[in-house]
Amino acid sequence: MKSAVIVFPGSNCDRDAAVAIEGITGQTPAMIWHKETELPDGLDLIVAPGGFSYGDYLRCGAIAARSAIVPALKREADRGVAVIGVCNGFQVLCETGLLPGALLRNAGLNFVCRPEPLEIANANSRFTAAYQGRREVVFPIAHHDGNYVADEDTLDRLEGDGRVIFRYRDNPNGSARDIAGISNEMGNVLGLMPHPERAVDLLHGGDDGVGLFQSVLEAA
Amino acid sequence: MKAIVRIDLKQGVLDPQGQAVANALRGLGFDEVASARQGKLIELELTGETNVDSARARVEEMCRKLLANPVIERYHIDIVAVAPAE
């Protein structure tokens, strides 16, 4: 499986993502600096990693979403390549318009950092099929701005179309309808605040994240 | 010429920072504070622009492309003519 991880100034989960992908797929992802304008041909997966791109200046993910690499990312997403935005990457995908809604400051104002139980709200998605019907996973969360908002019509549409992929069991940030992760209409772009790439080895405290990358691998 | 862009969260969008500010003010005895909303102010110095309308149109475009996120924010632009240096 051919994959790429986009690296923005201030990304800090890019290597975690690369190590997770390499461990699960056996192939090293290409690390793509944000100033590039092209992505490698024939990709099966592109990851927008977690971190604090541009120091979260202006709005989280706002400046990264206007990077030189983003038009190429949008092109690949439109072609159906799997795209995963984790944490800051989720914020970036919302800012690019690839995913609807926005992520605001956590309702409780605190930075939350803990293992988080999640419901797999759509077990048949491109990102969850390998869990084979399992209903719950635990991924770590670590964010200050994870409070998902969208207008009511958008939320209804997300729920109605099975585009809510993960839901918090114990909402840590005030997200509308306990949403932790959503997909685009085509189902090939996933954004989520929790970190599956930080749960791929029992030494991490759990390896529930493996199934997410395994799902993409099996669909590739 | 200067543009002063004020960006606020839309009405109805939860503003936990504003709530914390209001709570802190009430804690200091300012009981009259019913609520607070926190926004941001961006001051842009514009060069080579002399027409207020075209300056405003450019700043509108800046707001749409980067400065504000229409999902959660609204913006207000003031164009201020700066007196030429003596």
Short mmCIF file of C-alpha atoms in Angstrom, two decimals:
data_model
loop_
_atom_site.label_atom_id
_atom_site.label_comp_id
_atom_site.label_asym_id
_atom_site.label_seq_id
_atom_site.Cartn_x
_atom_site.Cartn_y
_atom_site.Cartn_z
CA MET A 1 0.00 0.00 0.00
CA LYS A 2 1.39 3.37 -1.05
CA SER A 3 0.92 6.18 1.40
CA ALA A 4 2.02 9.72 2.16
CA VAL A 5 2.09 11.85 5.30
CA ILE A 6 1.91 15.62 4.84
CA VAL A 7 4.23 17.58 7.11
CA PHE A 8 3.34 21.13 8.11
CA PRO A 9 5.48 23.42 10.25
CA GLY A 10 4.38 22.45 13.76
CA SER A 11 3.12 18.96 12.90
CA ASN A 12 4.22 16.64 15.69
CA CYS A 13 2.42 13.37 15.00
CA ASP A 14 3.81 12.97 11.48
CA ARG A 15 6.38 10.42 12.60
CA ASP A 16 3.87 8.60 14.81
CA ALA A 17 1.65 8.25 11.73
CA ALA A 18 4.58 7.06 9.60
CA VAL A 19 5.67 4.47 12.18
CA ALA A 20 2.08 3.19 12.53
CA ILE A 21 1.59 2.91 8.76
CA GLU A 22 4.94 1.23 8.22
CA GLY A 23 4.28 -1.28 10.99
CA ILE A 24 0.84 -2.19 9.68
CA THR A 25 1.35 -2.04 5.90
CA GLY A 26 5.04 -2.94 5.73
CA GLN A 27 5.70 0.04 3.46
CA THR A 28 7.29 3.32 4.44
CA PRO A 29 5.11 6.33 3.64
CA ALA A 30 6.48 9.29 1.70
CA MET A 31 6.85 12.36 3.93
CA ILE A 32 5.59 15.34 1.94
CA TRP A 33 6.57 18.87 3.00
CA HIS A 34 3.70 21.37 2.76
CA LYS A 35 5.52 23.47 0.17
CA GLU A 36 5.39 20.66 -2.38
CA THR A 37 2.71 21.02 -5.04
CA GLU A 38 2.48 17.38 -6.14
CA LEU A 39 1.85 14.11 -4.33
CA PRO A 40 3.39 10.81 -5.50
CA ASP A 41 1.39 8.87 -8.10
CA GLY A 42 -0.72 5.88 -7.15
CA LEU A 43 -1.31 6.65 -3.48
CA ASP A 44 -3.77 4.56 -1.46
CA LEU A 45 -3.66 6.72 1.67
CA ILE A 46 -2.77 10.29 2.60
CA VAL A 47 -2.52 11.37 6.25
CA ALA A 48 -2.82 14.92 7.55
CA PRO A 49 -1.16 14.44 10.95
CA GLY A 50 -1.76 15.88 14.39
CA GLY A 51 0.21 18.70 15.91
CA PHE A 52 0.06 22.46 16.07
CA SER A 53 0.55 23.62 12.48
CA TYR A 54 1.57 27.28 12.40
CA GLY A 55 1.25 27.40 16.18
CA ASP A 56 -2.56 27.29 15.86
CA TYR A 57 -2.33 30.97 14.83
CA LEU A 58 -5.51 32.63 13.51
CA ARG A 59 -7.58 29.41 13.84
CA CYS A 60 -6.37 25.84 14.29
CA GLY A 61 -5.51 24.46 10.87
CA ALA A 62 -6.46 27.65 9.01
CA ILE A 63 -3.04 28.54 7.65
CA ALA A 64 -2.04 24.94 6.90
CA ALA A 65 -5.27 24.58 4.89
CA ARG A 66 -3.96 27.25 2.50
CA SER A 67 -0.60 25.51 1.92
CA ALA A 68 0.84 24.83 -1.51
CA ILE A 69 0.21 21.07 -1.17
CA VAL A 70 -3.53 21.42 -0.49
CA PRO A 71 -4.75 21.65 -4.12
CA ALA A 72 -3.00 18.32 -4.79
CA LEU A 73 -4.54 16.85 -1.62
CA LYS A 74 -8.00 17.94 -2.80
CA ARG A 75 -7.42 16.46 -6.25
CA GLU A 76 -6.44 13.08 -4.77
CA ALA A 77 -9.39 13.17 -2.36
CA ASP A 78 -11.76 13.89 -5.27
CA ARG A 79 -10.29 10.90 -7.11
CA GLY A 80 -11.26 8.69 -4.18
CA VAL A 81 -7.89 8.20 -2.46
CA ALA A 82 -8.31 7.53 1.28
CA VAL A 83 -7.45 10.58 3.40
CA ILE A 84 -7.22 10.59 7.20
CA GLY A 85 -6.93 13.81 9.18
CA VAL A 86 -6.04 13.21 12.80
CA CYS A 87 -6.54 15.93 15.44
CA ASN A 88 -4.89 19.02 13.89
CA GLY A 89 -5.23 17.17 10.58
CA PHE A 90 -9.01 17.02 11.17
CA GLN A 91 -9.01 20.77 11.79
CA VAL A 92 -7.03 21.25 8.56
CA LEU A 93 -9.49 19.11 6.53
CA CYS A 94 -12.44 21.13 7.87
CA GLU A 95 -10.65 24.37 6.98
CA THR A 96 -10.00 23.13 3.42
CA GLY A 97 -13.69 22.36 2.99
CA LEU A 98 -13.03 18.64 2.40
CA LEU A 99 -15.10 18.00 5.53
CA PRO A 100 -18.03 20.08 6.82
CA GLY A 101 -18.15 21.93 10.13
CA ALA A 102 -15.44 23.35 12.37
CA LEU A 103 -13.62 22.59 15.62
CA LEU A 104 -13.89 25.10 18.41
CA ARG A 105 -12.22 25.48 21.81
CA ASN A 106 -13.23 22.62 24.15
CA ALA A 107 -16.39 23.48 26.05
CA GLY A 108 -14.62 22.93 29.38
CA LEU A 109 -11.69 25.12 28.23
CA ASN A 110 -9.18 22.50 29.36
CA PHE A 111 -6.67 20.72 27.18
CA VAL A 112 -7.81 17.09 27.47
CA CYS A 113 -5.30 14.26 27.28
CA ARG A 114 -6.47 10.75 28.11
CA PRO A 115 -7.44 7.38 26.64
CA GLU A 116 -10.94 7.87 25.25
CA PRO A 117 -13.55 5.14 24.70
CA LEU A 118 -15.27 5.59 21.33
CA GLU A 119 -18.29 4.00 19.77
CA ILE A 120 -17.76 2.82 16.20
CA ALA A 121 -20.86 4.52 14.84
CA ASN A 122 -20.46 3.15 11.31
CA ALA A 123 -18.88 -0.30 11.27
CA ASN A 124 -19.05 -0.61 7.47
CA SER A 125 -16.97 2.42 6.52
CA ARG A 126 -13.71 2.29 4.61
CA PHE A 127 -11.95 3.05 7.90
CA THR A 128 -13.70 0.63 10.23
CA ALA A 129 -14.52 -2.51 8.23
CA ALA A 130 -11.57 -4.46 9.68
CA TYR A 131 -13.04 -4.13 13.19
CA GLN A 132 -15.57 -6.71 11.97
CA GLY A 133 -18.56 -5.36 13.80
CA ARG A 134 -16.77 -4.50 17.03
CA ARG A 135 -18.60 -1.58 18.63
CA GLU A 136 -16.01 0.10 20.82
CA VAL A 137 -12.37 1.16 20.60
CA VAL A 138 -10.12 3.22 22.85
CA PHE A 139 -7.91 5.84 21.19
CA PRO A 140 -5.91 8.50 23.04
CA ILE A 141 -7.08 12.10 22.73
CA ALA A 142 -4.89 15.18 23.25
CA HIS A 143 -6.44 18.46 22.19
CA HIS A 144 -7.62 21.90 23.18
CA ASP A 145 -9.87 22.59 20.21
CA GLY A 146 -11.91 19.48 19.52
CA ASN A 147 -15.41 20.78 20.01
CA TYR A 148 -17.10 19.83 16.74
CA VAL A 149 -19.77 22.20 15.47
CA ALA A 150 -21.89 22.33 12.34
CA ASP A 151 -25.37 23.60 11.61
CA GLU A 152 -28.31 21.31 12.46
CA ASP A 153 -28.99 20.38 8.82
CA THR A 154 -25.39 19.29 8.34
CA LEU A 155 -25.47 17.27 11.57
CA ASP A 156 -28.73 15.57 10.50
CA ARG A 157 -27.21 14.77 7.12
CA LEU A 158 -24.01 13.38 8.67
CA GLU A 159 -26.03 11.12 10.96
CA GLY A 160 -28.58 10.13 8.31
CA ASP A 161 -25.93 9.17 5.77
CA GLY A 162 -23.79 7.13 8.17
CA ARG A 163 -21.01 9.68 8.01
CA VAL A 164 -20.52 9.84 11.76
CA ILE A 165 -17.79 7.21 12.04
CA PHE A 166 -16.77 7.58 15.70
CA ARG A 167 -18.69 8.93 18.67
CA TYR A 168 -17.47 9.71 22.19
CA ARG A 169 -18.89 7.53 24.94
CA ASP A 170 -18.17 10.29 27.45
CA ASN A 171 -18.00 13.55 25.49
CA PRO A 172 -14.75 15.26 26.57
CA ASN A 173 -15.06 18.55 24.67
CA GLY A 174 -18.69 19.50 24.04
CA SER A 175 -18.82 18.20 20.46
CA ALA A 176 -22.24 18.32 18.85
CA ARG A 177 -24.00 14.94 19.09
CA ASP A 178 -20.86 13.41 20.67
CA ILE A 179 -19.13 13.40 17.28
CA ALA A 180 -15.48 12.31 17.39
CA GLY A 181 -14.96 11.54 13.69
CA ILE A 182 -16.79 12.06 10.40
CA SER A 183 -16.33 11.23 6.74
CA ASN A 184 -17.05 13.11 3.54
CA GLU A 185 -19.96 12.26 1.29
CA MET A 186 -17.94 9.81 -0.82
CA GLY A 187 -16.71 8.04 2.32
CA ASN A 188 -13.01 8.25 1.46
CA VAL A 189 -12.03 11.20 3.69
CA LEU A 190 -12.05 10.73 7.48
CA GLY A 191 -11.39 13.39 10.09
CA LEU A 192 -11.17 12.52 13.78
CA MET A 193 -9.85 14.17 16.92
CA PRO A 194 -8.65 10.94 18.67
CA HIS A 195 -5.28 9.49 17.68
CA PRO A 196 -5.45 5.96 16.21
CA GLU A 197 -1.72 6.17 15.33
CA ARG A 198 -0.92 6.41 19.04
CA ALA A 199 -2.66 3.10 19.74
CA VAL A 200 -0.89 0.61 17.51
CA ASP A 201 1.29 -1.26 20.01
CA LEU A 202 0.44 -2.82 23.36
CA LEU A 203 3.26 -0.71 24.80
CA HIS A 204 1.11 2.33 23.92
CA GLY A 205 -1.45 1.00 26.35
CA GLY A 206 -3.54 -0.53 23.58
CA ASP A 207 -3.53 -1.35 19.88
CA ASP A 208 -7.10 -0.50 18.93
CA GLY A 209 -5.80 1.86 16.24
CA VAL A 210 -4.44 -0.98 14.11
CA GLY A 211 -7.90 -1.84 12.76
CA LEU A 212 -8.33 1.61 11.26
CA PHE A 213 -5.18 1.37 9.14
CA GLN A 214 -5.92 -2.31 8.47
CA SER A 215 -9.32 -1.29 7.07
CA VAL A 216 -7.69 1.11 4.60
CA LEU A 217 -5.10 -1.53 3.70
CA GLU A 218 -7.75 -4.15 3.00
CA ALA A 219 -9.74 -1.74 0.82
CA ALA A 220 -6.66 -0.65 -1.15
CA MET B 1 -4.69 53.14 4.23
CA LYS B 2 -5.60 50.76 7.00
CA ALA B 3 -8.22 48.08 7.29
CA ILE B 4 -9.47 47.06 10.69
CA VAL B 5 -11.13 43.65 10.59
CA ARG B 6 -13.20 42.53 13.53
CA ILE B 7 -13.99 38.83 13.66
CA ASP B 8 -16.60 37.45 16.05
CA LEU B 9 -18.14 34.07 16.63
CA LYS B 10 -21.64 33.95 15.13
CA GLN B 11 -24.56 34.27 17.50
CA GLY B 12 -25.46 30.84 18.81
CA VAL B 13 -21.91 29.47 18.55
CA LEU B 14 -20.73 28.50 22.01
CA ASP B 15 -17.95 30.78 23.25
CA PRO B 16 -16.40 29.12 26.30
CA GLN B 17 -13.62 31.73 26.44
CA GLY B 18 -16.18 34.53 26.60
CA GLN B 19 -18.02 32.63 29.35
CA ALA B 20 -14.79 32.28 31.35
CA VAL B 21 -14.12 36.02 30.96
CA ALA B 22 -17.65 36.84 32.16
CA ASN B 23 -17.26 34.49 35.14
CA ALA B 24 -13.92 36.06 36.06
CA LEU B 25 -15.38 39.58 35.87
CA ARG B 26 -18.30 38.57 38.11
CA GLY B 27 -15.75 37.06 40.47
CA LEU B 28 -14.16 40.51 40.71
CA GLY B 29 -17.48 42.00 41.74
CA PHE B 30 -18.69 43.24 38.35
CA ASP B 31 -22.10 41.71 38.90
CA GLU B 32 -23.62 43.65 35.99
CA VAL B 33 -21.78 41.43 33.45
CA ALA B 34 -24.50 39.24 31.98
CA SER B 35 -22.30 37.72 29.30
CA ALA B 36 -19.09 38.22 27.32
CA ARG B 37 -18.20 37.25 23.76
CA GLN B 38 -14.56 37.13 22.72
CA GLY B 39 -13.46 37.96 19.19
CA LYS B 40 -10.33 39.14 17.48
CA LEU B 41 -9.15 42.29 15.76
CA ILE B 42 -6.77 42.27 12.82
CA GLU B 43 -5.23 45.54 11.69
CA LEU B 44 -3.95 45.52 8.12
CA GLU B 45 -1.70 48.19 6.70
CA LEU B 46 -2.36 48.46 2.98
CA THR B 47 0.12 49.94 0.55
CA GLY B 48 -0.51 51.24 -2.95
CA GLU B 49 -4.25 51.42 -2.36
CA THR B 50 -6.03 54.77 -2.56
CA ASN B 51 -9.62 53.82 -3.31
CA VAL B 52 -11.70 52.91 -0.27
CA ASP B 53 -14.15 50.74 -2.21
CA SER B 54 -11.54 48.66 -3.97
CA ALA B 55 -9.59 48.33 -0.69
CA ARG B 56 -12.75 47.08 0.99
CA ALA B 57 -13.38 44.59 -1.81
CA ARG B 58 -9.85 43.20 -1.45
CA VAL B 59 -10.19 42.89 2.33
CA GLU B 60 -13.55 41.15 1.87
CA GLU B 61 -11.75 38.63 -0.30
CA MET B 62 -9.07 38.20 2.39
CA CYS B 63 -11.82 37.50 4.93
CA ARG B 64 -13.43 34.91 2.70
CA LYS B 65 -10.16 33.21 1.78
CA LEU B 66 -8.42 33.14 5.15
CA LEU B 67 -9.25 35.56 7.94
CA ALA B 68 -12.72 34.29 8.88
CA ASN B 69 -14.31 30.85 8.85
CA PRO B 70 -17.91 31.36 7.69
CA VAL B 71 -19.03 28.18 9.46
CA ILE B 72 -18.49 29.77 12.87
CA GLU B 73 -17.51 33.41 12.39
CA ARG B 74 -18.71 36.71 10.97
CA TYR B 75 -16.57 39.73 10.18
CA HIS B 76 -16.79 43.48 10.02
CA ILE B 77 -14.40 45.65 8.03
CA ASP B 78 -13.54 49.30 8.69
CA ILE B 79 -11.35 51.10 6.18
CA VAL B 80 -9.42 53.96 7.73
CA ALA B 81 -7.66 56.57 5.63
CA VAL B 82 -4.28 57.36 7.14
CA ALA B 83 -3.05 60.97 6.88
CA PRO B 84 0.09 61.18 4.72
CA ALA B 85 3.33 61.56 6.64
CA GLU B 86 4.57 65.15 6.87
#
